[in-house]
mmCIF file with all atom_site columns, C-alpha atoms in Angstrom:
data_model
loop_
_atom_site.group_PDB
_atom_site.id
_atom_site.type_symbol
_atom_site.label_atom_id
_atom_site.label_alt_id
_atom_site.label_comp_id
_atom_site.label_asym_id
_atom_site.label_entity_id
_atom_site.label_seq_id
_atom_site.pdbx_PDB_ins_code
_atom_site.Cartn_x
_atom_site.Cartn_y
_atom_site.Cartn_z
_atom_site.occupancy
_atom_site.B_iso_or_equiv
_atom_site.pdbx_formal_charge
_atom_site.auth_seq_id
_atom_site.auth_comp_id
_atom_site.auth_asym_id
_atom_site.auth_atom_id
_atom_site.pdbx_PDB_model_num
ATOM 1   C CA . MET A 1 1   ? -16.361 26.359  -10.340 1.00 65.00 ? 1   MET A CA 1
ATOM 2   C CA . VAL A 1 2   ? -17.995 23.671  -8.221  1.00 75.00 ? 2   VAL A CA 1
ATOM 3   C CA . ASN A 1 3   ? -15.843 22.280  -5.439  1.00 90.00 ? 3   ASN A CA 1
ATOM 4   C CA . LYS A 1 4   ? -15.728 18.450  -5.471  1.00 96.00 ? 4   LYS A CA 1
ATOM 5   C CA . ILE A 1 5   ? -14.517 16.674  -2.346  1.00 96.00 ? 5   ILE A CA 1
ATOM 6   C CA . LEU A 1 6   ? -13.580 13.017  -2.043  1.00 95.00 ? 6   LEU A CA 1
ATOM 7   C CA . VAL A 1 7   ? -13.889 11.672  1.493   1.00 94.00 ? 7   VAL A CA 1
ATOM 8   C CA . ALA A 1 8   ? -12.093 8.383   2.113   1.00 90.00 ? 8   ALA A CA 1
ATOM 9   C CA . PHE A 1 9   ? -14.445 6.764   4.616   1.00 90.00 ? 9   PHE A CA 1
ATOM 10  C CA . ASP A 1 10  ? -13.758 3.635   6.643   1.00 85.00 ? 10  ASP A CA 1
ATOM 11  C CA . ASP A 1 11  ? -16.467 3.839   9.365   1.00 79.00 ? 11  ASP A CA 1
ATOM 12  C CA . SER A 1 12  ? -13.947 4.908   12.032  1.00 84.00 ? 12  SER A CA 1
ATOM 13  C CA . GLU A 1 13  ? -14.336 7.780   14.491  1.00 87.00 ? 13  GLU A CA 1
ATOM 14  C CA . ASN A 1 14  ? -11.706 9.723   12.571  1.00 86.00 ? 14  ASN A CA 1
ATOM 15  C CA . ALA A 1 15  ? -13.601 9.291   9.304   1.00 88.00 ? 15  ALA A CA 1
ATOM 16  C CA . MET A 1 16  ? -16.734 10.649  10.986  1.00 91.00 ? 16  MET A CA 1
ATOM 17  C CA . ARG A 1 17  ? -14.669 13.576  12.299  1.00 90.00 ? 17  ARG A CA 1
ATOM 18  C CA . ALA A 1 18  ? -13.640 14.290  8.717   1.00 91.00 ? 18  ALA A CA 1
ATOM 19  C CA . VAL A 1 19  ? -17.334 14.424  7.760   1.00 94.00 ? 19  VAL A CA 1
ATOM 20  C CA . GLU A 1 20  ? -17.996 16.810  10.665  1.00 94.00 ? 20  GLU A CA 1
ATOM 21  C CA . TYR A 1 21  ? -15.101 18.988  9.475   1.00 92.00 ? 21  TYR A CA 1
ATOM 22  C CA . ILE A 1 22  ? -16.606 19.178  5.995   1.00 94.00 ? 22  ILE A CA 1
ATOM 23  C CA . SER A 1 23  ? -20.043 20.007  7.345   1.00 94.00 ? 23  SER A CA 1
ATOM 24  C CA . ASN A 1 24  ? -18.577 22.925  9.313   1.00 94.00 ? 24  ASN A CA 1
ATOM 25  C CA . PHE A 1 25  ? -16.108 24.402  6.829   1.00 92.00 ? 25  PHE A CA 1
ATOM 26  C CA . PHE A 1 26  ? -17.372 23.894  3.282   1.00 93.00 ? 26  PHE A CA 1
ATOM 27  C CA . ALA A 1 27  ? -20.204 25.573  1.397   1.00 93.00 ? 27  ALA A CA 1
ATOM 28  C CA . THR A 1 28  ? -23.365 23.489  1.192   1.00 93.00 ? 28  THR A CA 1
ATOM 29  C CA . ASP A 1 29  ? -23.319 23.530  -2.627  1.00 93.00 ? 29  ASP A CA 1
ATOM 30  C CA . THR A 1 30  ? -20.083 21.500  -2.548  1.00 95.00 ? 30  THR A CA 1
ATOM 31  C CA . LYS A 1 31  ? -20.285 18.074  -4.198  1.00 97.00 ? 31  LYS A CA 1
ATOM 32  C CA . ILE A 1 32  ? -19.152 15.359  -1.817  1.00 97.00 ? 32  ILE A CA 1
ATOM 33  C CA . THR A 1 33  ? -18.373 11.713  -2.465  1.00 97.00 ? 33  THR A CA 1
ATOM 34  C CA . LEU A 1 34  ? -18.039 9.355   0.499   1.00 97.00 ? 34  LEU A CA 1
ATOM 35  C CA . LEU A 1 35  ? -15.741 6.572   -0.734  1.00 95.00 ? 35  LEU A CA 1
ATOM 36  C CA . ASN A 1 36  ? -15.263 3.245   1.003   1.00 92.00 ? 36  ASN A CA 1
ATOM 37  C CA . ILE A 1 37  ? -12.701 0.735   -0.265  1.00 88.00 ? 37  ILE A CA 1
ATOM 38  C CA . THR A 1 38  ? -13.086 -2.817  1.066   1.00 82.00 ? 38  THR A CA 1
ATOM 39  C CA . GLN A 1 39  ? -11.385 -6.156  0.604   1.00 72.00 ? 39  GLN A CA 1
ATOM 40  C CA . ASP A 1 40  ? -13.042 -8.309  -2.044  1.00 66.00 ? 40  ASP A CA 1
ATOM 41  C CA . THR A 1 41  ? -13.847 -11.466 -0.119  1.00 66.00 ? 41  THR A CA 1
ATOM 42  C CA . ALA A 1 42  ? -16.829 -12.609 -2.197  1.00 62.00 ? 42  ALA A CA 1
ATOM 43  C CA . SER A 1 43  ? -14.675 -15.116 -4.070  1.00 63.00 ? 43  SER A CA 1
ATOM 44  C CA . LEU A 1 44  ? -13.797 -16.854 -0.787  1.00 66.00 ? 44  LEU A CA 1
ATOM 45  C CA . CYS A 1 45  ? -17.456 -17.104 0.146   1.00 70.00 ? 45  CYS A CA 1
ATOM 46  C CA . ASP A 1 46  ? -18.389 -18.597 -3.238  1.00 67.00 ? 46  ASP A CA 1
ATOM 47  C CA . MET A 1 47  ? -15.479 -21.046 -3.268  1.00 67.00 ? 47  MET A CA 1
ATOM 48  C CA . ASN A 1 48  ? -16.559 -24.678 -3.470  1.00 69.00 ? 48  ASN A CA 1
ATOM 49  C CA . SER A 1 49  ? -13.944 -27.213 -4.440  1.00 68.00 ? 49  SER A CA 1
ATOM 50  C CA . PRO A 1 50  ? -13.034 -30.759 -3.391  1.00 69.00 ? 50  PRO A CA 1
ATOM 51  C CA . ALA A 1 51  ? -9.496  -29.448 -2.799  1.00 66.00 ? 51  ALA A CA 1
ATOM 52  C CA . LEU A 1 52  ? -10.637 -27.288 0.143   1.00 66.00 ? 52  LEU A CA 1
ATOM 53  C CA . THR A 1 53  ? -9.570  -28.539 3.534   1.00 70.00 ? 53  THR A CA 1
ATOM 54  C CA . PRO A 1 54  ? -12.306 -29.651 5.927   1.00 74.00 ? 54  PRO A CA 1
ATOM 55  C CA . TYR A 1 55  ? -11.196 -26.912 8.344   1.00 68.00 ? 55  TYR A CA 1
ATOM 56  C CA . PHE A 1 56  ? -11.620 -24.189 5.703   1.00 70.00 ? 56  PHE A CA 1
ATOM 57  C CA . LYS A 1 57  ? -15.046 -25.533 4.751   1.00 69.00 ? 57  LYS A CA 1
ATOM 58  C CA . SER A 1 58  ? -16.119 -25.556 8.400   1.00 72.00 ? 58  SER A CA 1
ATOM 59  C CA . GLN A 1 59  ? -14.977 -21.956 8.908   1.00 75.00 ? 59  GLN A CA 1
ATOM 60  C CA . GLN A 1 60  ? -16.137 -20.585 5.559   1.00 74.00 ? 60  GLN A CA 1
ATOM 61  C CA . THR A 1 61  ? -19.717 -19.905 6.685   1.00 77.00 ? 61  THR A CA 1
ATOM 62  C CA . SER A 1 62  ? -18.569 -18.129 9.852   1.00 77.00 ? 62  SER A CA 1
ATOM 63  C CA . PHE A 1 63  ? -16.116 -16.010 7.890   1.00 75.00 ? 63  PHE A CA 1
ATOM 64  C CA . CYS A 1 64  ? -18.700 -15.060 5.276   1.00 79.00 ? 64  CYS A CA 1
ATOM 65  C CA . ASN A 1 65  ? -21.255 -14.184 7.958   1.00 79.00 ? 65  ASN A CA 1
ATOM 66  C CA . LEU A 1 66  ? -18.694 -11.870 9.583   1.00 77.00 ? 66  LEU A CA 1
ATOM 67  C CA . GLU A 1 67  ? -17.929 -10.241 6.235   1.00 76.00 ? 67  GLU A CA 1
ATOM 68  C CA . GLU A 1 68  ? -21.639 -9.678  5.625   1.00 81.00 ? 68  GLU A CA 1
ATOM 69  C CA . LYS A 1 69  ? -21.997 -8.124  9.089   1.00 82.00 ? 69  LYS A CA 1
ATOM 70  C CA . LYS A 1 70  ? -18.973 -5.880  8.445   1.00 82.00 ? 70  LYS A CA 1
ATOM 71  C CA . LYS A 1 71  ? -20.465 -4.751  5.126   1.00 84.00 ? 71  LYS A CA 1
ATOM 72  C CA . SER A 1 72  ? -23.729 -3.924  6.877   1.00 87.00 ? 72  SER A CA 1
ATOM 73  C CA . LEU A 1 73  ? -21.909 -1.871  9.539   1.00 88.00 ? 73  LEU A CA 1
ATOM 74  C CA . VAL A 1 74  ? -19.971 0.072   6.893   1.00 88.00 ? 74  VAL A CA 1
ATOM 75  C CA . ASP A 1 75  ? -23.149 0.702   4.886   1.00 92.00 ? 75  ASP A CA 1
ATOM 76  C CA . ASN A 1 76  ? -24.881 2.011   8.017   1.00 93.00 ? 76  ASN A CA 1
ATOM 77  C CA . ALA A 1 77  ? -21.919 4.266   8.833   1.00 92.00 ? 77  ALA A CA 1
ATOM 78  C CA . LEU A 1 78  ? -21.905 5.643   5.275   1.00 95.00 ? 78  LEU A CA 1
ATOM 79  C CA . GLN A 1 79  ? -25.620 6.418   5.518   1.00 96.00 ? 79  GLN A CA 1
ATOM 80  C CA . LYS A 1 80  ? -25.080 8.085   8.898   1.00 96.00 ? 80  LYS A CA 1
ATOM 81  C CA . ALA A 1 81  ? -22.282 10.237  7.432   1.00 96.00 ? 81  ALA A CA 1
ATOM 82  C CA . ARG A 1 82  ? -24.483 11.154  4.482   1.00 97.00 ? 82  ARG A CA 1
ATOM 83  C CA . GLN A 1 83  ? -27.319 12.080  6.836   1.00 97.00 ? 83  GLN A CA 1
ATOM 84  C CA . LYS A 1 84  ? -24.972 14.271  8.889   1.00 96.00 ? 84  LYS A CA 1
ATOM 85  C CA . LEU A 1 85  ? -24.022 16.200  5.759   1.00 97.00 ? 85  LEU A CA 1
ATOM 86  C CA . MET A 1 86  ? -27.636 16.608  4.721   1.00 96.00 ? 86  MET A CA 1
ATOM 87  C CA . GLU A 1 87  ? -28.568 17.854  8.199   1.00 96.00 ? 87  GLU A CA 1
ATOM 88  C CA . ALA A 1 88  ? -25.810 20.448  7.782   1.00 96.00 ? 88  ALA A CA 1
ATOM 89  C CA . GLY A 1 89  ? -27.569 21.718  4.649   1.00 97.00 ? 89  GLY A CA 1
ATOM 90  C CA . PHE A 1 90  ? -25.869 19.812  1.836   1.00 96.00 ? 90  PHE A CA 1
ATOM 91  C CA . LEU A 1 91  ? -28.240 18.897  -0.984  1.00 94.00 ? 91  LEU A CA 1
ATOM 92  C CA . ASP A 1 92  ? -29.274 15.291  -1.540  1.00 94.00 ? 92  ASP A CA 1
ATOM 93  C CA . GLN A 1 93  ? -27.992 15.276  -5.120  1.00 96.00 ? 93  GLN A CA 1
ATOM 94  C CA . ASN A 1 94  ? -24.602 16.639  -4.003  1.00 96.00 ? 94  ASN A CA 1
ATOM 95  C CA . VAL A 1 95  ? -23.781 13.810  -1.571  1.00 97.00 ? 95  VAL A CA 1
ATOM 96  C CA . THR A 1 96  ? -22.805 10.522  -3.209  1.00 96.00 ? 96  THR A CA 1
ATOM 97  C CA . ILE A 1 97  ? -21.759 7.211   -1.678  1.00 96.00 ? 97  ILE A CA 1
ATOM 98  C CA . LYS A 1 98  ? -19.322 4.940   -3.513  1.00 94.00 ? 98  LYS A CA 1
ATOM 99  C CA . ALA A 1 99  ? -18.391 1.532   -2.137  1.00 88.00 ? 99  ALA A CA 1
ATOM 100 C CA . LYS A 1 100 ? -15.688 -0.209  -4.142  1.00 85.00 ? 100 LYS A CA 1
ATOM 101 C CA . SER A 1 101 ? -13.708 -3.405  -3.792  1.00 78.00 ? 101 SER A CA 1
ATOM 102 C CA . LYS A 1 102 ? -9.978  -2.991  -3.340  1.00 78.00 ? 102 LYS A CA 1
ATOM 103 C CA . LYS A 1 103 ? -8.090  -3.389  -6.622  1.00 81.00 ? 103 LYS A CA 1
ATOM 104 C CA . LYS A 1 104 ? -4.451  -2.322  -6.121  1.00 80.00 ? 104 LYS A CA 1
ATOM 105 C CA . GLY A 1 105 ? -4.436  -1.177  -2.502  1.00 80.00 ? 105 GLY A CA 1
ATOM 106 C CA . VAL A 1 106 ? -6.587  1.196   -0.483  1.00 82.00 ? 106 VAL A CA 1
ATOM 107 C CA . ALA A 1 107 ? -4.308  4.225   -0.944  1.00 82.00 ? 107 ALA A CA 1
ATOM 108 C CA . ARG A 1 108 ? -3.788  3.605   -4.675  1.00 88.00 ? 108 ARG A CA 1
ATOM 109 C CA . ASP A 1 109 ? -7.511  3.100   -5.195  1.00 90.00 ? 109 ASP A CA 1
ATOM 110 C CA . ILE A 1 110 ? -8.268  6.378   -3.394  1.00 89.00 ? 110 ILE A CA 1
ATOM 111 C CA . VAL A 1 111 ? -5.727  8.215   -5.564  1.00 87.00 ? 111 VAL A CA 1
ATOM 112 C CA . LYS A 1 112 ? -7.179  6.649   -8.728  1.00 92.00 ? 112 LYS A CA 1
ATOM 113 C CA . GLU A 1 113 ? -10.675 7.812   -7.760  1.00 93.00 ? 113 GLU A CA 1
ATOM 114 C CA . ALA A 1 114 ? -9.345  11.268  -6.850  1.00 91.00 ? 114 ALA A CA 1
ATOM 115 C CA . GLN A 1 115 ? -7.878  11.635  -10.336 1.00 92.00 ? 115 GLN A CA 1
ATOM 116 C CA . SER A 1 116 ? -11.375 11.563  -11.812 1.00 93.00 ? 116 SER A CA 1
ATOM 117 C CA . GLY A 1 117 ? -12.032 15.232  -11.082 1.00 91.00 ? 117 GLY A CA 1
ATOM 118 C CA . TYR A 1 118 ? -11.932 16.028  -7.367  1.00 95.00 ? 118 TYR A CA 1
ATOM 119 C CA . ASN A 1 119 ? -10.469 19.276  -6.026  1.00 93.00 ? 119 ASN A CA 1
ATOM 120 C CA . THR A 1 120 ? -9.873  18.001  -2.495  1.00 90.00 ? 120 THR A CA 1
ATOM 121 C CA . ILE A 1 121 ? -9.284  14.694  -0.710  1.00 89.00 ? 121 ILE A CA 1
ATOM 122 C CA . VAL A 1 122 ? -10.270 14.443  2.948   1.00 89.00 ? 122 VAL A CA 1
ATOM 123 C CA . LEU A 1 123 ? -8.967  11.571  5.078   1.00 84.00 ? 123 LEU A CA 1
ATOM 124 C CA . GLY A 1 124 ? -9.201  10.864  8.771   1.00 75.00 ? 124 GLY A CA 1
ATOM 125 C CA . ARG A 1 125 ? -6.076  9.893   10.676  1.00 67.00 ? 125 ARG A CA 1
ATOM 126 C CA . ARG A 1 126 ? -5.836  6.409   12.075  1.00 61.00 ? 126 ARG A CA 1
ATOM 127 C CA . GLY A 1 127 ? -4.215  7.515   15.325  1.00 50.00 ? 127 GLY A CA 1
ATOM 128 C CA . GLN A 1 128 ? -1.357  5.016   15.531  1.00 48.00 ? 128 GLN A CA 1
ATOM 129 C CA . SER A 1 129 ? 1.631   5.564   17.755  1.00 46.00 ? 129 SER A CA 1
ATOM 130 C CA . GLY A 1 130 ? 4.543   7.357   16.106  1.00 49.00 ? 130 GLY A CA 1
ATOM 131 C CA . ILE A 1 131 ? 6.783   4.282   15.874  1.00 51.00 ? 131 ILE A CA 1
ATOM 132 C CA . LYS A 1 132 ? 4.060   1.978   14.568  1.00 47.00 ? 132 LYS A CA 1
ATOM 133 C CA . GLU A 1 133 ? 3.011   4.551   11.967  1.00 47.00 ? 133 GLU A CA 1
ATOM 134 C CA . PHE A 1 134 ? 6.663   5.091   10.934  1.00 51.00 ? 134 PHE A CA 1
ATOM 135 C CA . ILE A 1 135 ? 7.211   1.368   10.398  1.00 47.00 ? 135 ILE A CA 1
ATOM 136 C CA . LEU A 1 136 ? 3.872   0.420   8.843   1.00 45.00 ? 136 LEU A CA 1
ATOM 137 C CA . GLY A 1 137 ? 2.831   3.672   7.234   1.00 51.00 ? 137 GLY A CA 1
ATOM 138 C CA . SER A 1 138 ? -0.770  4.713   6.942   1.00 60.00 ? 138 SER A CA 1
ATOM 139 C CA . VAL A 1 139 ? -3.278  5.166   4.168   1.00 60.00 ? 139 VAL A CA 1
ATOM 140 C CA . SER A 1 140 ? -3.213  8.941   4.636   1.00 55.00 ? 140 SER A CA 1
ATOM 141 C CA . GLN A 1 141 ? 0.596   9.018   4.337   1.00 58.00 ? 141 GLN A CA 1
ATOM 142 C CA . LYS A 1 142 ? 0.504   6.863   1.215   1.00 58.00 ? 142 LYS A CA 1
ATOM 143 C CA . VAL A 1 143 ? -2.174  9.018   -0.421  1.00 54.00 ? 143 VAL A CA 1
ATOM 144 C CA . PHE A 1 144 ? -0.241  12.168  0.455   1.00 56.00 ? 144 PHE A CA 1
ATOM 145 C CA . HIS A 1 145 ? 2.959   10.896  -1.150  1.00 52.00 ? 145 HIS A CA 1
#
């Protein structure tokens, strides 16, 4: 049986640590999917209506430029993570990148993807303080429960 691992990847240090963990502890014939879930902001960037406030219109270009930059940074981080796995001996055809827009919530979207045939989910920890994490929760806690 082929081991299939889903890695929830958000371009953080902890997500990269999760990739390092996989590269050290799993067989190189393991199939790995690096999954990134992002906010769908394209509709805001394409919005053009006379009802928009002048302030929103003036800030829309700046916002969309930032979103494009963020997407580029995430794409680069995903490629770097993929390269790290390949340098560890994982085969090109066994390392897949999936970038999806958030549908129901990051944790729910990760769980939905995981239900499509993965044996293992790997998530990095965000590293919040205990109180903040208790109050707000975290993606890893939500996926776990």
